[in-house]
Structure formats: C-alpha cells, structure tokens
PDB file of C-alpha atoms in Angstrom:
ATOM      1  CA  MET A   1     -34.233 -16.680  39.608  1.00  0.00           C
ATOM      2  CA  THR A   2     -37.352 -18.350  38.164  1.00  0.00           C
ATOM      3  CA  ASP A   3     -39.562 -14.861  37.320  1.00  0.00           C
ATOM      4  CA  ARG A   4     -40.024 -14.019  34.072  1.00  0.00           C
ATOM      5  CA  ASP A   5     -40.220 -10.915  32.392  1.00  0.00           C
ATOM      6  CA  HIS A   6     -40.951  -9.800  29.278  1.00  0.00           C
ATOM      7  CA  VAL A   7     -36.995  -9.496  28.672  1.00  0.00           C
ATOM      8  CA  ASP A   8     -36.965 -12.543  28.709  1.00  0.00           C
ATOM      9  CA  ARG A   9     -39.119 -13.424  26.492  1.00  0.00           C
ATOM     10  CA  HIS A  10     -37.941 -11.156  24.344  1.00  0.00           C
ATOM     11  CA  VAL A  11     -34.117 -12.612  24.146  1.00  0.00           C
ATOM     12  CA  GLU A  12     -35.245 -16.397  23.551  1.00  0.00           C
ATOM     13  CA  ARG A  13     -37.475 -14.892  20.589  1.00  0.00           C
ATOM     14  CA  TRP A  14     -34.606 -13.363  19.202  1.00  0.00           C
ATOM     15  CA  LEU A  15     -31.722 -16.013  20.010  1.00  0.00           C
ATOM     16  CA  PRO A  16     -32.846 -18.434  16.764  1.00  0.00           C
ATOM     17  CA  ILE A  17     -32.552 -15.800  14.830  1.00  0.00           C
ATOM     18  CA  LEU A  18     -29.371 -14.035  15.981  1.00  0.00           C
ATOM     19  CA  PRO A  19     -27.439 -16.786  17.911  1.00  0.00           C
ATOM     20  CA  THR A  20     -24.922 -15.073  18.036  1.00  0.00           C
ATOM     21  CA  ILE A  21     -26.577 -12.132  20.331  1.00  0.00           C
ATOM     22  CA  ASP A  22     -25.305 -12.301  23.730  1.00  0.00           C
ATOM     23  CA  PRO A  23     -28.303 -12.916  25.880  1.00  0.00           C
ATOM     24  CA  GLU A  24     -26.526 -11.439  29.156  1.00  0.00           C
ATOM     25  CA  LEU A  25     -26.074  -8.196  26.922  1.00  0.00           C
ATOM     26  CA  GLU A  26     -28.960  -8.647  25.311  1.00  0.00           C
ATOM     27  CA  GLY A  27     -31.538  -8.397  28.702  1.00  0.00           C
ATOM     28  CA  ALA A  28     -29.826  -5.720  30.287  1.00  0.00           C
ATOM     29  CA  VAL A  29     -29.276  -3.476  27.666  1.00  0.00           C
ATOM     30  CA  THR A  30     -32.713  -4.397  26.583  1.00  0.00           C
ATOM     31  CA  ARG A  31     -33.991  -4.245  30.723  1.00  0.00           C
ATOM     32  CA  MET A  32     -32.365  -0.597  31.182  1.00  0.00           C
ATOM     33  CA  GLN A  33     -34.540   0.476  27.562  1.00  0.00           C
ATOM     34  CA  PHE A  34     -37.476  -0.495  29.460  1.00  0.00           C
ATOM     35  CA  LEU A  35     -36.569   1.482  32.564  1.00  0.00           C
ATOM     36  CA  VAL A  36     -35.872   4.422  30.840  1.00  0.00           C
ATOM     37  CA  ARG A  37     -38.990   4.493  28.934  1.00  0.00           C
ATOM     38  CA  HIS A  38     -40.494   4.048  31.978  1.00  0.00           C
ATOM     39  CA  LEU A  39     -39.157   6.121  34.540  1.00  0.00           C
ATOM     40  CA  ARG A  40     -40.271   8.916  31.289  1.00  0.00           C
ATOM     41  CA  GLU A  41     -43.638   7.937  30.893  1.00  0.00           C
ATOM     42  CA  VAL A  42     -44.077   8.776  35.058  1.00  0.00           C
ATOM     43  CA  LYS A  43     -42.305  11.709  34.230  1.00  0.00           C
ATOM     44  CA  GLU A  44     -44.603  12.474  31.301  1.00  0.00           C
ATOM     45  CA  HIS A  45     -47.926  11.835  33.216  1.00  0.00           C
ATOM     46  CA  THR A  46     -47.196  13.280  36.243  1.00  0.00           C
ATOM     47  CA  LEU A  47     -46.087  16.435  34.634  1.00  0.00           C
ATOM     48  CA  ALA A  48     -49.107  16.711  32.377  1.00  0.00           C
ATOM     49  CA  ARG A  49     -50.682  16.223  36.034  1.00  0.00           C
ATOM     50  CA  LEU A  50     -49.548  19.087  37.259  1.00  0.00           C
ATOM     51  CA  GLU A  51     -49.899  20.999  34.150  1.00  0.00           C
ATOM     52  CA  LEU A  52     -46.123  21.565  33.509  1.00  0.00           C
ATOM     53  CA  GLN A  53     -44.598  21.388  30.610  1.00  0.00           C
ATOM     54  CA  GLY A  54     -41.434  19.408  30.681  1.00  0.00           C
ATOM     55  CA  HIS A  55     -39.417  22.946  29.540  1.00  0.00           C
ATOM     56  CA  GLU A  56     -40.661  24.191  32.210  1.00  0.00           C
ATOM     57  CA  TYR A  57     -40.217  21.475  34.902  1.00  0.00           C
ATOM     58  CA  ASP A  58     -36.557  21.351  33.434  1.00  0.00           C
ATOM     59  CA  THR A  59     -36.017  24.941  34.403  1.00  0.00           C
ATOM     60  CA  LEU A  60     -37.142  24.456  37.403  1.00  0.00           C
ATOM     61  CA  HIS A  61     -35.244  21.466  38.042  1.00  0.00           C
ATOM     62  CA  VAL A  62     -31.956  23.348  37.143  1.00  0.00           C
ATOM     63  CA  LEU A  63     -33.016  26.448  39.725  1.00  0.00           C
ATOM     64  CA  ALA A  64     -33.361  24.276  42.216  1.00  0.00           C
ATOM     65  CA  GLY A  65     -30.562  22.426  41.917  1.00  0.00           C
ATOM     66  CA  ARG A  66     -28.582  25.445  42.161  1.00  0.00           C
ATOM     67  CA  GLY A  67     -30.403  26.760  45.077  1.00  0.00           C
ATOM     68  CA  GLY A  68     -33.777  28.367  43.932  1.00  0.00           C
ATOM     69  CA  ARG A  69     -31.350  30.852  42.565  1.00  0.00           C
ATOM     70  CA  ALA A  70     -29.366  32.063  39.301  1.00  0.00           C
ATOM     71  CA  ALA A  71     -27.890  33.933  36.678  1.00  0.00           C
ATOM     72  CA  PRO A  72     -29.800  33.662  32.654  1.00  0.00           C
ATOM     73  CA  SER A  73     -26.428  32.554  31.688  1.00  0.00           C
ATOM     74  CA  ASP A  74     -25.495  30.118  34.158  1.00  0.00           C
ATOM     75  CA  LEU A  75     -29.134  28.440  33.590  1.00  0.00           C
ATOM     76  CA  ALA A  76     -28.367  28.870  29.420  1.00  0.00           C
ATOM     77  CA  ARG A  77     -25.444  26.997  30.209  1.00  0.00           C
ATOM     78  CA  ASP A  78     -27.049  24.005  32.358  1.00  0.00           C
ATOM     79  CA  LEU A  79     -30.045  23.527  30.083  1.00  0.00           C
ATOM     80  CA  VAL A  80     -27.428  23.642  27.036  1.00  0.00           C
ATOM     81  CA  MET A  81     -29.270  26.457  25.435  1.00  0.00           C
ATOM     82  CA  ALA A  82     -29.667  30.012  23.677  1.00  0.00           C
ATOM     83  CA  PRO A  83     -29.451  32.812  26.320  1.00  0.00           C
ATOM     84  CA  ALA A  84     -32.359  33.851  24.263  1.00  0.00           C
ATOM     85  CA  SER A  85     -33.977  30.964  24.883  1.00  0.00           C
ATOM     86  CA  VAL A  86     -33.812  31.173  28.442  1.00  0.00           C
ATOM     87  CA  THR A  87     -35.628  34.471  28.369  1.00  0.00           C
ATOM     88  CA  ALA A  88     -38.071  32.969  27.141  1.00  0.00           C
ATOM     89  CA  ARG A  89     -38.814  30.365  29.219  1.00  0.00           C
ATOM     90  CA  VAL A  90     -37.924  32.644  32.114  1.00  0.00           C
ATOM     91  CA  ASP A  91     -41.137  35.205  30.838  1.00  0.00           C
ATOM     92  CA  ALA A  92     -42.889  32.369  30.404  1.00  0.00           C
ATOM     93  CA  LEU A  93     -41.846  31.307  34.294  1.00  0.00           C
ATOM     94  CA  VAL A  94     -42.926  34.191  35.659  1.00  0.00           C
ATOM     95  CA  ARG A  95     -46.128  35.229  34.419  1.00  0.00           C
ATOM     96  CA  ARG A  96     -47.162  31.483  35.591  1.00  0.00           C
ATOM     97  CA  GLY A  97     -45.433  33.138  39.130  1.00  0.00           C
ATOM     98  CA  PHE A  98     -42.809  29.779  39.299  1.00  0.00           C
ATOM     99  CA  VAL A  99     -40.135  32.726  39.405  1.00  0.00           C
ATOM    100  CA  HIS A 100     -38.881  36.052  39.909  1.00  0.00           C
ATOM    101  CA  ARG A 101     -36.073  38.626  38.885  1.00  0.00           C
ATOM    102  CA  ILE A 102     -33.780  39.481  41.080  1.00  0.00           C
ATOM    103  CA  PRO A 103     -31.031  42.373  40.893  1.00  0.00           C
ATOM    104  CA  SER A 104     -28.005  40.776  41.066  1.00  0.00           C
ATOM    105  CA  THR A 105     -26.346  40.978  44.071  1.00  0.00           C
ATOM    106  CA  THR A 106     -22.567  40.650  42.493  1.00  0.00           C
ATOM    107  CA  ASP A 107     -23.707  43.078  39.984  1.00  0.00           C
ATOM    108  CA  ARG A 108     -26.709  45.772  39.368  1.00  0.00           C
ATOM    109  CA  ARG A 109     -26.741  46.084  35.532  1.00  0.00           C
ATOM    110  CA  ARG A 110     -27.886  42.094  36.022  1.00  0.00           C
ATOM    111  CA  VAL A 111     -30.326  40.360  36.876  1.00  0.00           C
ATOM    112  CA  GLU A 112     -30.933  36.918  38.680  1.00  0.00           C
ATOM    113  CA  VAL A 113     -33.898  34.533  38.362  1.00  0.00           C
ATOM    114  CA  GLU A 114     -35.028  33.519  41.413  1.00  0.00           C
ATOM    115  CA  LEU A 115     -37.631  30.280  42.131  1.00  0.00           C
ATOM    116  CA  THR A 116     -40.657  31.363  44.315  1.00  0.00           C
ATOM    117  CA  GLU A 117     -42.557  29.284  46.449  1.00  0.00           C
ATOM    118  CA  ALA A 118     -45.245  28.046  43.914  1.00  0.00           C
ATOM    119  CA  GLY A 119     -41.979  27.418  41.829  1.00  0.00           C
ATOM    120  CA  TRP A 120     -40.604  25.306  44.456  1.00  0.00           C
ATOM    121  CA  THR A 121     -43.511  24.313  44.842  1.00  0.00           C
ATOM    122  CA  ALA A 122     -44.248  23.043  41.314  1.00  0.00           C
ATOM    123  CA  TRP A 123     -40.858  21.645  41.619  1.00  0.00           C
ATOM    124  CA  ARG A 124     -40.814  18.926  44.868  1.00  0.00           C
ATOM    125  CA  GLY A 125     -44.808  18.152  43.823  1.00  0.00           C
ATOM    126  CA  ALA A 126     -42.770  16.451  40.308  1.00  0.00           C
ATOM    127  CA  MET A 127     -39.821  15.070  42.501  1.00  0.00           C
ATOM    128  CA  ASP A 128     -42.068  13.694  45.232  1.00  0.00           C
ATOM    129  CA  ILE A 129     -43.890  11.160  42.388  1.00  0.00           C
ATOM    130  CA  ARG A 130     -40.775  10.951  40.400  1.00  0.00           C
ATOM    131  CA  GLY A 131     -38.930   9.946  43.073  1.00  0.00           C
ATOM    132  CA  ALA A 132     -41.899   7.790  44.838  1.00  0.00           C
ATOM    133  CA  GLU A 133     -41.602   6.274  41.617  1.00  0.00           C
ATOM    134  CA  GLU A 134     -37.939   4.912  41.737  1.00  0.00           C
ATOM    135  CA  HIS A 135     -38.138   3.984  45.084  1.00  0.00           C
ATOM    136  CA  ARG A 136     -40.671   1.800  43.947  1.00  0.00           C
ATOM    137  CA  LEU A 137     -38.460   0.113  41.582  1.00  0.00           C
ATOM    138  CA  MET A 138     -35.363   0.158  43.390  1.00  0.00           C
ATOM    139  CA  THR A 139     -36.513  -1.778  46.939  1.00  0.00           C
ATOM    140  CA  ALA A 140     -36.642  -4.562  44.708  1.00  0.00           C
ATOM    141  CA  LEU A 141     -33.246  -4.903  45.595  1.00  0.00           C
ATOM    142  CA  ALA A 142     -31.572  -4.809  48.981  1.00  0.00           C
ATOM    143  CA  PRO A 143     -29.380  -1.905  49.772  1.00  0.00           C
ATOM    144  CA  ASP A 144     -26.483  -3.484  48.875  1.00  0.00           C
ATOM    145  CA  GLU A 145     -27.723  -4.793  46.109  1.00  0.00           C
ATOM    146  CA  ARG A 146     -28.813  -1.178  44.955  1.00  0.00           C
ATOM    147  CA  ARG A 147     -25.090   0.070  46.274  1.00  0.00           C
ATOM    148  CA  GLN A 148     -23.808  -2.874  44.294  1.00  0.00           C
ATOM    149  CA  LEU A 149     -26.038  -1.663  40.749  1.00  0.00           C
ATOM    150  CA  SER A 150     -24.803   1.149  41.249  1.00  0.00           C
ATOM    151  CA  ASP A 151     -21.766   0.152  41.173  1.00  0.00           C
ATOM    152  CA  LEU A 152     -21.856  -1.912  37.982  1.00  0.00           C
ATOM    153  CA  LEU A 153     -24.025   1.214  36.319  1.00  0.00           C
ATOM    154  CA  ARG A 154     -20.802   3.409  36.783  1.00  0.00           C
ATOM    155  CA  ARG A 155     -18.549   1.133  35.076  1.00  0.00           C
ATOM    156  CA  VAL A 156     -20.920   1.294  31.960  1.00  0.00           C
ATOM    157  CA  VAL A 157     -20.803   5.300  32.144  1.00  0.00           C
ATOM    158  CA  LEU A 158     -17.295   5.917  32.616  1.00  0.00           C
ATOM    159  CA  ARG A 159     -16.890   3.705  29.753  1.00  0.00           C
ATOM    160  CA  ALA A 160     -19.107   5.547  27.943  1.00  0.00           C
ATOM    161  CA  GLU A 161     -18.291   8.779  28.856  1.00  0.00           C
ATOM    162  CA  ARG A 162     -14.483   7.854  27.251  1.00  0.00           C
ATOM    163  CA  PRO A 163     -13.860   8.153  23.990  1.00  0.00           C
ATOM    164  CA  HIS A 164     -14.146   4.468  21.591  1.00  0.00           C
ATOM    165  CA  ASP A 165     -10.846   3.180  21.928  1.00  0.00           C
TER     166      ASP A 165
END
C-alpha cells in the first residue's frame, strides 16, 4: 500500500529512538487509539448538536437496548451505577420528556422506566449520526475485509478479556 497516514510518520519518528519496537504492533495499536478518539469526538459533537448530555444518551441507549422499557434496577446494573444515581438520571430524563415511569406489569409495588417518543427520537438521532460515521469509515474496506477485521479484533479482545497468563 502506498498511502501513508500520520501513524506511519509516528512509527518512523520513534524507530530510531526505540529500535526494539515492533512497527506493525505500534502501527496497529496507535491506529486503534486514533479511531477510538475519533469516534469519541464524533459522539461528543453529535450529542452537543442534539443538546444531549453523555449520561442522558447512555441511559437512553441502555433503555433502547432493552426494547425501550426496564426496571431501574436493570438500568443500574447495565450502567454499572448505584440505584440512587439511576433515580437521579431518570428524574432528569422525565423532566426532559424522554422517559416516563409506569407501574410494573409483574409487581404493583415497583415501577418501570419507558422511553417516550421524544426519547426514541433523541436516541435514534444520535445513533443515526454516529452510525453514519462508522459506516463512512468502515466502507474503506470491502465486506470480506470488514469481516476479517472483526474476526481479528475478536481474537485480540478475547485475549484482553482473559486474565494475564
């Protein structure tokens, strides 16, 4: 490949200083870090444009992933938060009209949180913009290359998920 990116220049700059670095490893890790930063910035700009806070989006995202309705305890577990913190988030989302509380269908003493149409719209708006950027980036690869990249990254993630050998 003849196209060069800023990571190629980064590796060239460091090789004389750290001659033992593996240029392929350094290149791959530095590119992954760049892409994570890039996608985080896209998310932040998207949320700012849609006037959503990161924690609001995260809560809407978890709710959407549960079909739009969940018990606060499920939200707390999914968000890895204390239940009291989730209550404060839900209160703020209720005030914005993104969710409402409804009686639980299984236990009358409990409530569930449900996305409103405005909540679905806010979540979808952010997802559409973020998804469009992810699609734009990944269409640099052919479908079989995307599948191969996903498979290779899965192997790396599985290694990261295991305790150190």
